[in-house]
Short mmCIF file of C-alpha atoms and ligand atoms in Angstrom, two decimals:
data_model
loop_
_atom_site.label_atom_id
_atom_site.label_comp_id
_atom_site.label_asym_id
_atom_site.label_seq_id
_atom_site.Cartn_x
_atom_site.Cartn_y
_atom_site.Cartn_z
CA THR A 1 183.50 148.87 49.79
CA ALA A 2 182.02 151.23 52.34
CA LEU A 3 185.46 151.57 53.89
CA ALA A 4 187.49 151.71 50.69
CA GLY A 5 190.50 154.00 51.23
CA LYS A 6 190.02 154.08 54.99
CA HIS A 7 192.50 152.94 57.63
CA VAL A 8 191.63 151.88 61.12
CA ALA A 9 193.89 151.74 64.12
CA MET A 10 193.40 149.15 66.88
CA PHE A 11 195.15 149.32 70.28
CA PHE A 12 194.53 146.39 72.65
CA GLU A 13 195.74 146.40 76.18
CA LYS A 14 194.20 143.03 76.82
CA PRO A 15 194.17 139.62 74.94
CA SER A 16 191.55 139.09 72.23
CA LEU A 17 190.55 136.41 69.85
CA ARG A 18 186.93 137.18 68.57
CA THR A 19 186.86 141.03 68.87
CA ARG A 20 190.25 141.37 67.06
CA ILE A 21 189.50 138.98 64.26
CA THR A 22 185.96 140.13 63.65
CA PHE A 23 187.09 143.81 63.55
CA GLU A 24 189.92 143.04 61.19
CA ALA A 25 187.82 140.76 58.96
CA GLY A 26 184.97 143.31 58.99
CA VAL A 27 187.08 146.37 58.07
CA CYS A 28 189.10 144.43 55.46
CA GLY A 29 185.81 142.88 54.00
CA LEU A 30 184.35 146.36 53.64
CA GLY A 31 187.52 147.43 51.67
CA GLY A 32 189.52 149.11 54.48
CA THR A 33 192.84 148.52 56.04
CA VAL A 34 193.89 147.95 59.72
CA SER A 35 196.90 148.51 61.96
CA PHE A 36 196.76 146.31 64.97
CA VAL A 37 198.89 147.41 67.96
CA ASP A 38 199.46 144.86 70.72
CA GLN A 39 199.37 147.15 73.73
CA ARG A 40 199.64 144.34 76.38
CA GLN A 41 203.14 145.24 77.63
CA GLU A 42 202.24 148.75 78.71
CA ARG A 43 199.11 150.88 78.91
CA LEU A 44 198.33 153.11 76.05
CA ASP A 45 199.27 156.38 77.95
CA ALA A 46 202.40 155.00 79.51
CA ARG A 47 204.76 156.68 77.02
CA GLU A 48 202.88 159.92 76.03
CA SER A 49 199.61 161.61 76.70
CA LEU A 50 196.36 160.37 75.28
CA ALA A 51 195.77 163.83 73.82
CA ASP A 52 199.10 163.67 71.94
CA ILE A 53 198.30 160.18 70.62
CA ALA A 54 194.75 161.23 69.62
CA HIS A 55 195.99 164.19 67.70
CA ASN A 56 198.48 162.20 65.64
CA LEU A 57 196.05 159.34 64.93
CA GLU A 58 193.17 161.56 63.81
CA ARG A 59 195.49 162.79 61.04
CA TRP A 60 196.09 159.29 59.57
CA VAL A 61 193.07 157.06 60.40
CA SER A 62 189.38 157.03 59.98
CA ALA A 63 188.55 155.30 63.21
CA ILE A 64 190.24 154.18 66.42
CA VAL A 65 189.28 150.83 68.15
CA LEU A 66 190.41 150.46 71.68
CA ARG A 67 190.48 147.63 74.21
CA THR A 68 191.54 148.96 77.57
CA PHE A 69 191.67 148.52 81.33
CA ALA A 70 190.34 151.98 82.32
CA HIS A 71 187.11 153.02 80.84
CA GLU A 72 188.53 156.62 81.06
CA THR A 73 191.06 155.74 78.30
CA VAL A 74 188.29 155.22 75.76
CA GLU A 75 186.47 158.30 76.93
CA SER A 76 189.57 160.50 76.90
CA MET A 77 190.52 159.30 73.45
CA ALA A 78 187.06 160.01 72.11
CA GLU A 79 187.21 163.50 73.76
CA HIS A 80 190.52 164.41 72.14
CA ALA A 81 190.32 162.58 68.61
CA CYS A 82 188.09 164.04 66.00
CA VAL A 83 187.50 160.60 64.43
CA PRO A 84 185.14 157.87 65.82
CA VAL A 85 186.46 155.84 68.70
CA ILE A 86 185.03 152.39 69.24
CA ASN A 87 185.06 150.60 72.60
CA ALA A 88 186.25 147.04 72.00
CA LEU A 89 185.95 146.25 75.66
CA SER A 90 186.90 148.41 78.76
CA GLU A 91 186.58 147.61 82.42
CA ILE A 92 183.05 149.07 82.47
CA GLU A 93 181.47 148.15 79.00
CA HIS A 94 181.67 145.86 75.97
CA PRO A 95 179.09 147.34 73.69
CA CYS A 96 180.05 145.57 70.31
CA GLN A 97 179.62 142.34 72.14
CA ALA A 98 176.12 143.27 73.31
CA LEU A 99 175.12 144.69 69.88
CA ALA A 100 176.13 141.28 68.37
CA ASP A 101 174.13 139.45 70.95
CA TYR A 102 170.99 141.38 70.48
CA PHE A 103 171.34 140.95 66.63
CA THR A 104 171.45 137.22 67.43
CA LEU A 105 168.27 137.44 69.66
CA TYR A 106 166.59 139.43 66.87
CA GLU A 107 167.48 136.71 64.30
CA LYS A 108 166.27 133.96 66.57
CA PHE A 109 163.13 135.52 67.98
CA GLY A 110 162.30 138.58 65.87
CA ASN A 111 160.51 141.01 68.14
CA LEU A 112 162.92 141.99 70.93
CA LYS A 113 160.21 143.54 72.99
CA LYS A 114 158.90 140.03 73.58
CA VAL A 115 162.20 138.62 74.47
CA THR A 116 163.36 138.06 78.07
CA LEU A 117 167.12 137.35 78.69
CA ALA A 118 168.53 136.21 82.02
CA TYR A 119 171.99 137.12 82.76
CA VAL A 120 173.50 135.03 85.64
CA GLY A 121 176.89 135.31 87.28
CA ASP A 122 179.21 138.25 87.60
CA GLY A 123 177.81 141.82 87.17
CA ASN A 124 180.58 142.89 84.83
CA ASN A 125 181.27 144.81 81.62
CA VAL A 126 179.35 142.42 79.47
CA LEU A 127 176.34 142.52 81.67
CA HIS A 128 176.49 146.39 81.74
CA SER A 129 176.41 146.52 77.85
CA LEU A 130 173.64 143.86 77.67
CA LEU A 131 171.63 145.91 80.20
CA LEU A 132 172.04 149.18 78.29
CA THR A 133 171.21 147.51 74.96
CA ALA A 134 168.21 145.71 76.34
CA ALA A 135 166.94 149.10 77.62
CA LEU A 136 167.44 150.72 74.29
CA PHE A 137 165.56 148.05 72.37
CA GLY A 138 162.71 147.95 74.89
CA SER A 139 163.61 144.37 75.72
CA ASN A 140 163.33 142.49 78.97
CA ILE A 141 166.36 141.55 81.17
CA ARG A 142 166.66 139.77 84.49
CA ILE A 143 169.86 139.92 86.29
CA GLY A 144 170.78 137.21 88.68
CA THR A 145 173.95 138.17 90.51
CA PRO A 146 175.29 137.33 94.00
CA LYS A 147 175.16 140.18 96.60
CA GLY A 148 178.10 142.43 96.13
CA TYR A 149 178.64 141.44 92.54
CA GLY A 150 175.70 143.28 90.96
CA PRO A 151 175.97 145.84 88.13
CA ASN A 152 177.41 149.34 88.44
CA SER A 153 174.83 151.59 90.06
CA GLN A 154 175.25 154.39 87.52
CA ILE A 155 174.96 152.02 84.51
CA LEU A 156 171.75 150.60 86.22
CA ALA A 157 170.25 154.05 86.75
CA ASP A 158 171.06 155.02 83.21
CA ALA A 159 169.35 151.77 81.91
CA ARG A 160 166.38 152.43 84.06
CA GLU A 161 166.05 156.03 82.60
CA ILE A 162 166.15 154.60 79.08
CA ALA A 163 163.73 151.89 79.93
CA LYS A 164 161.08 154.47 81.06
CA ILE A 165 161.01 155.64 77.45
CA THR A 166 161.34 152.28 75.62
CA GLY A 167 159.26 150.18 77.97
CA ALA A 168 162.10 147.79 78.65
CA THR A 169 161.83 145.85 82.00
CA ILE A 170 164.78 145.31 84.18
CA GLU A 171 164.71 142.99 87.18
CA LEU A 172 167.36 142.42 89.82
CA ILE A 173 167.11 138.96 91.34
CA THR A 174 169.66 137.30 93.64
CA ASP A 175 168.33 133.85 93.35
CA PRO A 176 169.58 132.37 89.96
CA HIS A 177 166.63 129.91 89.79
CA LYS A 178 164.15 132.75 90.00
CA ALA A 179 166.09 134.76 87.55
CA VAL A 180 165.98 132.18 84.79
CA ARG A 181 162.33 130.87 85.28
CA GLY A 182 160.70 130.80 81.89
CA VAL A 183 163.25 133.05 80.00
CA ASP A 184 164.04 132.85 76.30
CA ALA A 185 167.84 132.83 76.82
CA ILE A 186 170.27 132.45 79.65
CA TYR A 187 173.56 134.35 79.37
CA THR A 188 176.73 134.03 81.42
CA ASP A 189 180.36 135.09 81.51
CA ALA A 190 183.57 134.15 83.26
CA TRP A 191 183.44 134.61 86.98
CA THR A 192 186.71 136.51 86.96
CA SER A 193 187.28 139.12 84.19
CA MET A 194 190.63 140.19 82.71
CA GLY A 195 192.45 142.27 85.21
CA HIS A 196 190.75 140.74 88.31
CA GLU A 197 192.78 137.57 88.44
CA ARG A 198 193.75 138.21 92.12
CA GLU A 199 190.10 137.65 93.13
CA THR A 200 189.82 134.20 91.37
CA GLU A 201 189.93 132.17 94.49
CA GLU A 202 187.41 134.18 96.33
CA ARG A 203 185.16 134.29 93.36
CA ALA A 204 185.29 130.54 92.93
CA ARG A 205 183.69 130.31 96.38
CA VAL A 206 180.92 132.77 95.71
CA PHE A 207 179.70 131.87 92.20
CA PRO A 208 179.14 128.08 92.04
CA PRO A 209 175.30 128.44 92.66
CA TYR A 210 175.32 130.55 89.49
CA GLN A 211 176.68 127.84 87.25
CA VAL A 212 174.64 127.38 84.03
CA ASN A 213 174.10 123.56 84.02
CA ASP A 214 171.35 121.27 82.83
CA GLU A 215 169.29 121.87 85.92
CA LEU A 216 169.37 125.66 85.45
CA MET A 217 168.66 125.47 81.79
CA ALA A 218 165.64 123.23 82.44
CA GLU A 219 164.01 126.05 84.40
CA ALA A 220 164.16 128.36 81.32
CA ALA A 221 161.59 128.22 78.50
CA PRO A 222 161.73 124.91 76.40
CA ASP A 223 164.31 125.52 73.67
CA ALA A 224 165.87 128.45 75.44
CA LEU A 225 169.14 129.64 74.12
CA PHE A 226 172.41 129.62 76.00
CA MET A 227 174.71 132.59 75.34
CA HIS A 228 178.30 133.47 76.39
CA CYS A 229 180.55 136.16 75.08
CA LEU A 230 183.60 133.74 75.47
CA PRO A 231 186.20 132.78 76.44
CA ALA A 232 184.37 130.17 78.62
CA HIS A 233 185.82 128.42 81.58
CA ARG A 234 184.23 125.13 81.04
CA ASN A 235 182.63 123.45 84.08
CA GLU A 236 183.00 126.73 86.07
CA GLU A 237 180.42 129.16 84.88
CA VAL A 238 178.89 126.69 82.37
CA THR A 239 179.01 122.93 82.01
CA ASP A 240 180.17 121.21 78.87
CA SER A 241 176.75 119.71 78.42
CA VAL A 242 175.18 123.16 78.25
CA ILE A 243 177.68 125.03 76.16
CA ASP A 244 178.23 122.19 73.62
N1 LIG B 301 184.09 140.00 81.12
C1 LIG B 301 185.08 139.46 80.30
C2 LIG B 301 184.72 139.56 78.85
C3 LIG B 301 185.74 139.02 77.88
C4 LIG B 301 185.37 139.11 76.43
C5 LIG B 301 186.47 140.31 80.59
O1 LIG B 301 186.38 141.52 80.68
O2 LIG B 301 187.39 139.68 80.76
#
């Protein structure tokens, strides 16, 4: 009943299965209520300014959950609204996903400082949040991405600053085989994220060496976990044999 009497607004500019349902189930399970607004037809700020939206919403709801194209939409809403704003995926970050993933790693392995996760594939929003979360927990992350598809340099620099304090290790490795050697978990995501569909063909040429298949899994530690934020494109970034 932590959220009894509280109402939460959710605006999603992109499709969602897991994030939407888990937020709705979570808020309702804690005694709160939710308004979900399907914002796929037009961007949140198409009809009026974000500041105007923020100043209305803050009068009625206890928190705002956003899934957006531009990361600036989330930042701008947080700047203008005096209630908490939660990023439920933007072009740059997917923090709730990474928190849930590190909770899973904690449940499976315990001490996160002794865990090494290898992320192979596209250096996208999910990788950025895994990277920042690993850094905050003092965990170890290896990043296996093709040239030109690595993580955002500002996010990487921020993670490295945090790692200096927490003792996390961050390694950038182009070769997927070297990246996964002996790791506790291999993580991947779709080669083409939402909003980048025009690049699908080009990406399909670049990423096949980064497919997580039985051979790649065999190079990780025995009993290593496979992780994926989903939705998966089966037999592209991961084979059926691995994901099943
Ligand atoms: N990187 C993916 C994550 C989907 C949950 C995307 O942004 O489309």
